[in-house]
């Protein structure tokens, strides 16, 4: 007499085998997904790098870092050092986002922005764009713009409750305190006040910073030896909150830690060295980094994208942040 079906023991064995196979395959699937996300992240950096090079070809300078964190982008002020918004705003026309760039534009660059201009700026700052976000970290959506002095005193923006953010920052240079050199108490009364409010300490050494107007010829160490834009460090607990001081404004705000990072990194002062995102580690607040294991992405000034190890030598990281220190180094081991 033939037997039909499985015994209970045979069924349990099959289930156990399937469970083991799933356990073996799951890490491989997760690794494949992360590899795809890293590739997508690299593509975002490549897009930004090419857009920055097109910007340089058009107006003979890389995009500026903007004026101040209480200013957002305004198309009527054009491009380059006259643009109050951050580098992300200046890249919009070169990323097929000219309509977004022009929101609120009325041909008037006088000292008093109209309500229509401010409302247009709000729509712009409430428009998330996928290529400004690392897919491994978070999604392209609006994030909380928390209450506080900056919330109530942005000069040319109708106050939003949420803004579009970025997971990428520009290379400000290798000075420790340069990113945050301007007094937080500053409140512009006019565009002219903001434009003439300059940091009183030494000039910056990177490519994109406040009021910057860096040309290709000024990058004397070579385009392939100088950082342009890269992934930024962020506490995982702050991905959504908007409470971190280096991630509380939007991508189109000018001259703010959210969009500018330093390469100042020494054995005596390692708080700005690149790191992988980690809860509880807030010391590299103004450093480059990412949520990826092993390395973070950077696009160089020639448009090439590199994965940079978190264990990069401190001196090499500093040299790649300085556009003209005379130190020609390689990322290759």
CSV table of C-alpha atoms in Angstrom, one decimal, residues 30-319:
chain,number,residue,atom,x,y,z
A,30,UNK,CA,20.5,43.0,2.4
A,31,UNK,CA,24.1,43.5,1.1
A,32,UNK,CA,22.8,43.6,-2.4
A,33,UNK,CA,20.2,46.2,-1.5
A,34,UNK,CA,22.8,48.3,0.3
A,35,UNK,CA,25.2,48.0,-2.6
A,36,UNK,CA,22.4,49.3,-4.9
A,37,UNK,CA,21.7,52.2,-2.5
A,38,UNK,CA,25.4,53.1,-2.4
A,39,UNK,CA,25.4,53.1,-6.2
A,40,UNK,CA,22.4,55.4,-6.1
A,41,UNK,CA,24.1,57.7,-3.6
A,42,UNK,CA,27.2,57.8,-5.8
A,43,UNK,CA,25.0,58.8,-8.7
A,44,UNK,CA,23.5,61.7,-6.7
A,45,UNK,CA,27.0,62.9,-6.0
A,46,UNK,CA,27.9,62.6,-9.7
A,47,UNK,CA,24.9,64.6,-10.7
A,48,UNK,CA,25.8,67.4,-8.2
A,49,UNK,CA,29.4,67.3,-9.3
A,50,UNK,CA,28.5,67.7,-13.0
A,51,UNK,CA,26.0,70.4,-12.1
A,52,UNK,CA,28.7,72.3,-10.2
A,53,UNK,CA,31.1,72.1,-13.1
A,54,UNK,CA,28.3,73.4,-15.5
A,55,UNK,CA,27.8,76.2,-13.0
A,56,UNK,CA,31.5,77.0,-13.2
A,57,UNK,CA,31.4,76.9,-17.0
A,58,UNK,CA,28.5,79.3,-17.1
A,59,UNK,CA,29.5,82.0,-14.6
A,60,UNK,CA,33.2,81.1,-14.1
A,61,UNK,CA,32.9,80.0,-10.5
A,62,UNK,CA,31.7,77.1,-8.5
A,63,UNK,CA,28.4,77.7,-6.6
A,64,UNK,CA,28.6,79.8,-3.5
A,65,UNK,CA,27.7,78.6,0.0
A,66,UNK,CA,25.3,81.5,0.4
A,67,UNK,CA,25.3,84.4,2.8
A,68,UNK,CA,23.7,83.5,6.1
A,69,UNK,CA,21.3,80.9,7.7
A,70,UNK,CA,18.5,83.5,7.9
A,71,UNK,CA,18.5,83.8,4.1
A,72,UNK,CA,17.2,81.3,1.5
A,73,UNK,CA,17.7,81.3,-2.2
A,74,UNK,CA,16.3,84.1,-4.4
A,75,UNK,CA,16.6,83.7,-8.2
A,76,UNK,CA,16.5,87.5,-8.6
A,77,UNK,CA,20.0,87.7,-7.1
A,78,UNK,CA,21.4,85.4,-9.8
A,79,UNK,CA,24.3,83.0,-9.2
A,80,UNK,CA,27.7,83.1,-7.7
A,81,UNK,CA,28.6,85.2,-4.6
A,82,UNK,CA,25.6,87.4,-5.1
A,83,UNK,CA,23.2,84.5,-4.4
A,84,UNK,CA,22.0,84.5,-0.8
A,85,UNK,CA,20.9,80.9,-0.9
A,86,UNK,CA,23.1,77.8,-0.5
A,87,UNK,CA,24.9,75.8,-3.1
A,88,UNK,CA,21.9,73.5,-3.6
A,89,UNK,CA,19.8,76.3,-4.7
A,90,UNK,CA,22.4,77.5,-7.2
A,91,UNK,CA,22.6,74.0,-8.7
A,92,UNK,CA,18.9,73.8,-9.5
A,93,UNK,CA,19.1,75.3,-13.0
A,94,UNK,CA,21.8,72.7,-13.8
A,95,UNK,CA,19.7,69.8,-12.4
A,96,UNK,CA,16.7,70.5,-14.7
A,97,UNK,CA,14.9,72.3,-11.9
A,98,UNK,CA,14.8,75.8,-13.2
A,99,UNK,CA,11.1,76.2,-12.5
A,100,UNK,CA,11.8,75.5,-8.8
A,101,UNK,CA,14.7,77.9,-8.9
A,102,UNK,CA,12.4,80.7,-10.3
A,103,UNK,CA,9.7,80.3,-7.6
A,104,UNK,CA,9.0,83.7,-6.2
A,105,UNK,CA,11.2,85.5,-8.7
A,106,UNK,CA,9.7,88.8,-9.8
A,107,UNK,CA,12.7,90.6,-11.3
A,108,UNK,CA,13.1,92.7,-8.2
A,109,UNK,CA,16.4,92.4,-6.2
A,110,UNK,CA,15.7,95.4,-3.9
A,111,UNK,CA,16.2,95.3,-0.2
A,112,UNK,CA,12.6,94.4,0.7
A,113,UNK,CA,11.3,91.0,-0.5
A,114,UNK,CA,7.5,91.1,-1.3
A,115,UNK,CA,5.1,88.7,0.3
A,116,UNK,CA,4.7,87.0,-3.1
A,117,UNK,CA,8.5,86.4,-3.2
A,118,UNK,CA,8.4,85.0,0.3
A,119,UNK,CA,5.5,82.7,-0.5
A,120,UNK,CA,7.4,81.5,-3.6
A,121,UNK,CA,10.4,80.8,-1.4
A,122,UNK,CA,8.3,78.8,0.9
A,123,UNK,CA,7.0,76.6,-1.9
A,124,UNK,CA,10.6,76.1,-3.1
A,125,UNK,CA,11.8,75.1,0.4
A,126,UNK,CA,8.9,72.8,0.8
A,127,UNK,CA,9.9,70.7,-2.3
A,128,UNK,CA,12.0,67.7,-1.5
A,129,UNK,CA,14.2,66.3,-4.2
A,130,UNK,CA,15.5,62.7,-4.2
A,131,UNK,CA,19.0,63.5,-5.5
A,132,UNK,CA,19.7,65.5,-2.3
A,133,UNK,CA,18.9,62.6,0.0
A,134,UNK,CA,20.9,59.4,0.7
A,135,UNK,CA,18.5,56.4,0.1
A,136,UNK,CA,20.2,54.4,2.9
A,137,UNK,CA,19.6,57.1,5.5
A,138,UNK,CA,16.1,58.6,4.9
A,139,UNK,CA,13.5,59.4,2.3
A,140,UNK,CA,12.9,62.5,0.2
A,141,UNK,CA,10.2,64.2,2.1
A,142,UNK,CA,9.6,67.2,4.3
A,143,UNK,CA,11.3,67.4,7.7
A,144,UNK,CA,10.5,69.4,10.8
A,145,UNK,CA,11.7,73.0,10.8
A,146,UNK,CA,11.6,73.5,14.6
A,147,UNK,CA,10.5,76.7,16.4
A,148,UNK,CA,13.3,78.9,17.5
A,149,UNK,CA,15.2,82.2,16.6
A,150,UNK,CA,16.0,81.0,13.1
A,151,UNK,CA,12.4,79.9,12.5
A,152,UNK,CA,11.0,83.3,13.2
A,153,UNK,CA,13.7,85.5,11.7
A,154,UNK,CA,14.4,84.1,8.2
A,155,UNK,CA,14.4,87.3,6.1
A,156,UNK,CA,13.1,86.3,2.7
A,157,UNK,CA,10.8,83.3,3.5
A,158,UNK,CA,7.3,82.9,4.7
A,159,UNK,CA,7.9,80.7,7.7
A,160,UNK,CA,7.3,76.9,7.0
A,161,UNK,CA,6.8,74.2,9.6
A,162,UNK,CA,8.7,71.7,7.5
A,163,UNK,CA,11.5,72.0,4.9
A,164,UNK,CA,13.3,69.9,2.4
A,165,UNK,CA,16.7,68.7,3.6
A,166,UNK,CA,19.9,67.3,2.3
A,167,UNK,CA,22.3,64.5,3.3
A,168,UNK,CA,25.2,66.1,1.4
A,169,UNK,CA,27.5,69.0,2.3
A,170,UNK,CA,30.1,71.0,0.4
A,171,UNK,CA,33.8,71.2,1.2
A,172,UNK,CA,34.3,74.3,3.2
A,173,UNK,CA,38.0,73.7,3.9
A,174,UNK,CA,40.3,72.6,6.6
A,175,UNK,CA,39.8,75.3,9.2
A,176,UNK,CA,38.3,74.2,12.5
A,177,UNK,CA,36.0,77.1,13.2
A,178,UNK,CA,35.3,78.5,9.8
A,179,UNK,CA,31.9,76.9,9.2
A,180,UNK,CA,30.3,78.6,12.2
A,181,UNK,CA,32.3,81.8,12.4
A,182,UNK,CA,29.4,84.2,12.1
A,183,UNK,CA,27.5,85.4,15.2
A,184,UNK,CA,24.2,83.6,15.7
A,185,UNK,CA,22.6,86.8,16.9
A,186,UNK,CA,22.8,88.4,13.5
A,187,UNK,CA,19.5,89.4,12.1
A,188,UNK,CA,19.5,91.0,8.6
A,189,UNK,CA,17.5,94.2,8.3
A,190,UNK,CA,18.0,94.3,4.5
A,191,UNK,CA,19.6,92.3,1.7
A,192,UNK,CA,22.4,94.8,1.8
A,193,UNK,CA,23.1,94.2,5.5
A,194,UNK,CA,23.2,90.4,4.9
A,195,UNK,CA,25.5,90.7,1.8
A,196,UNK,CA,28.0,92.9,3.6
A,197,UNK,CA,28.0,90.8,6.8
A,198,UNK,CA,31.3,89.0,6.4
A,199,UNK,CA,33.3,86.8,8.8
A,200,UNK,CA,36.1,88.7,10.3
A,201,UNK,CA,38.7,85.9,10.5
A,202,UNK,CA,40.9,84.4,7.9
A,203,UNK,CA,39.8,83.3,4.4
A,204,UNK,CA,38.4,79.8,3.8
A,205,UNK,CA,40.5,77.1,2.2
A,206,UNK,CA,37.9,75.0,0.5
A,207,UNK,CA,35.8,75.3,-2.6
A,208,UNK,CA,32.3,76.3,-1.4
A,209,UNK,CA,31.7,78.5,1.7
A,210,UNK,CA,30.0,81.8,2.6
A,211,UNK,CA,30.2,84.4,-0.2
A,212,UNK,CA,32.5,82.1,-2.1
A,213,UNK,CA,33.5,82.7,-5.7
A,214,UNK,CA,36.1,80.0,-6.4
A,215,UNK,CA,37.2,79.5,-9.9
A,216,UNK,CA,38.8,76.4,-11.5
A,217,UNK,CA,42.2,78.2,-11.7
A,218,UNK,CA,42.2,78.8,-7.9
A,219,UNK,CA,42.2,75.0,-7.2
A,220,UNK,CA,46.0,74.9,-7.6
A,221,UNK,CA,46.3,71.4,-6.1
A,222,UNK,CA,44.3,70.0,-9.0
A,223,UNK,CA,40.6,69.2,-9.5
A,224,UNK,CA,41.2,65.5,-8.9
A,225,UNK,CA,43.0,66.3,-5.6
A,226,UNK,CA,40.3,68.4,-4.0
A,227,UNK,CA,37.0,67.6,-2.4
A,228,UNK,CA,33.8,69.3,-3.8
A,229,UNK,CA,30.7,67.8,-2.2
A,230,UNK,CA,30.2,64.7,0.0
A,231,UNK,CA,28.0,62.9,2.4
A,232,UNK,CA,27.7,64.5,5.8
A,233,UNK,CA,27.7,63.0,9.3
A,234,UNK,CA,24.5,62.9,11.3
A,235,UNK,CA,23.2,61.3,14.5
A,236,UNK,CA,20.7,58.5,13.6
A,237,UNK,CA,18.5,59.7,16.4
A,238,UNK,CA,18.2,63.1,14.6
A,239,UNK,CA,17.3,61.9,11.2
A,240,UNK,CA,13.7,62.9,11.7
A,241,UNK,CA,13.7,65.4,14.5
A,242,UNK,CA,15.1,68.6,13.1
A,243,UNK,CA,16.7,69.4,16.5
A,244,UNK,CA,20.3,68.8,15.5
A,245,UNK,CA,22.1,72.1,15.0
A,246,UNK,CA,23.8,70.8,11.9
A,247,UNK,CA,20.6,69.5,10.3
A,248,UNK,CA,17.8,71.9,11.4
A,249,UNK,CA,17.6,74.1,8.3
A,250,UNK,CA,16.9,73.2,4.6
A,251,UNK,CA,19.0,72.6,1.6
A,252,UNK,CA,18.3,76.1,0.1
A,253,UNK,CA,19.4,78.1,3.3
A,254,UNK,CA,22.6,80.0,3.0
A,255,UNK,CA,25.9,79.7,4.9
A,256,UNK,CA,24.8,77.0,7.4
A,257,UNK,CA,26.4,73.9,8.9
A,258,UNK,CA,23.7,71.8,7.4
A,259,UNK,CA,25.2,72.3,3.9
A,260,UNK,CA,28.9,73.0,4.7
A,261,UNK,CA,31.4,70.7,6.3
A,262,UNK,CA,35.1,71.0,7.4
A,263,UNK,CA,38.0,68.6,6.9
A,264,UNK,CA,39.9,70.0,10.0
A,265,UNK,CA,41.2,66.7,11.4
A,266,UNK,CA,44.3,66.1,13.5
A,267,UNK,CA,45.4,63.5,16.0
A,268,UNK,CA,45.1,66.1,18.7
A,269,UNK,CA,41.7,67.3,17.5
A,270,UNK,CA,39.8,64.5,15.9
A,271,UNK,CA,36.2,65.8,16.5
A,272,UNK,CA,35.8,66.8,12.9
A,273,UNK,CA,37.2,63.6,11.4
A,274,UNK,CA,34.9,61.6,9.1
A,275,UNK,CA,32.7,59.0,10.9
A,276,UNK,CA,29.9,56.6,10.3
A,277,UNK,CA,26.6,57.7,11.8
A,278,UNK,CA,26.3,56.4,15.3
A,279,UNK,CA,23.9,57.3,18.1
A,280,UNK,CA,25.6,59.0,21.1
A,281,UNK,CA,28.5,60.3,19.0
A,282,UNK,CA,27.8,64.0,18.5
A,283,UNK,CA,31.4,65.2,18.5
A,284,UNK,CA,31.9,65.1,14.7
A,285,UNK,CA,29.0,67.5,14.2
A,286,UNK,CA,30.6,69.4,11.4
A,287,UNK,CA,32.4,66.5,9.7
A,288,UNK,CA,31.8,64.5,6.6
A,289,UNK,CA,30.5,60.9,7.0
A,290,UNK,CA,27.5,58.7,6.2
A,291,UNK,CA,25.3,55.9,7.4
A,292,UNK,CA,27.2,53.5,5.1
A,293,UNK,CA,29.6,50.9,6.6
A,294,UNK,CA,33.3,51.4,5.8
A,295,UNK,CA,33.3,54.5,3.7
A,296,UNK,CA,31.5,57.7,2.7
A,297,UNK,CA,31.1,59.2,-0.8
A,298,UNK,CA,32.7,62.3,-2.1
A,299,UNK,CA,32.7,63.9,-5.5
A,300,UNK,CA,35.9,65.7,-6.4
A,301,UNK,CA,36.2,68.9,-8.3
A,302,UNK,CA,36.8,67.0,-11.6
A,303,UNK,CA,33.4,65.4,-11.2
A,304,UNK,CA,34.7,61.9,-10.3
A,305,UNK,CA,33.1,60.1,-7.3
A,306,UNK,CA,35.2,58.3,-4.7
A,307,UNK,CA,34.4,56.2,-1.7
A,308,UNK,CA,36.6,57.4,1.2
A,309,UNK,CA,37.5,55.2,4.1
A,310,UNK,CA,36.6,56.4,7.6
A,311,UNK,CA,40.2,55.4,8.4
A,312,UNK,CA,41.7,57.9,5.9
A,313,UNK,CA,44.9,59.4,7.2
A,314,UNK,CA,44.1,62.7,9.0
A,315,UNK,CA,46.6,64.7,6.9
A,316,UNK,CA,45.3,63.4,3.6
A,317,UNK,CA,41.8,64.3,4.6
A,318,UNK,CA,42.9,67.8,5.4
A,319,UNK,CA,44.9,68.2,2.2
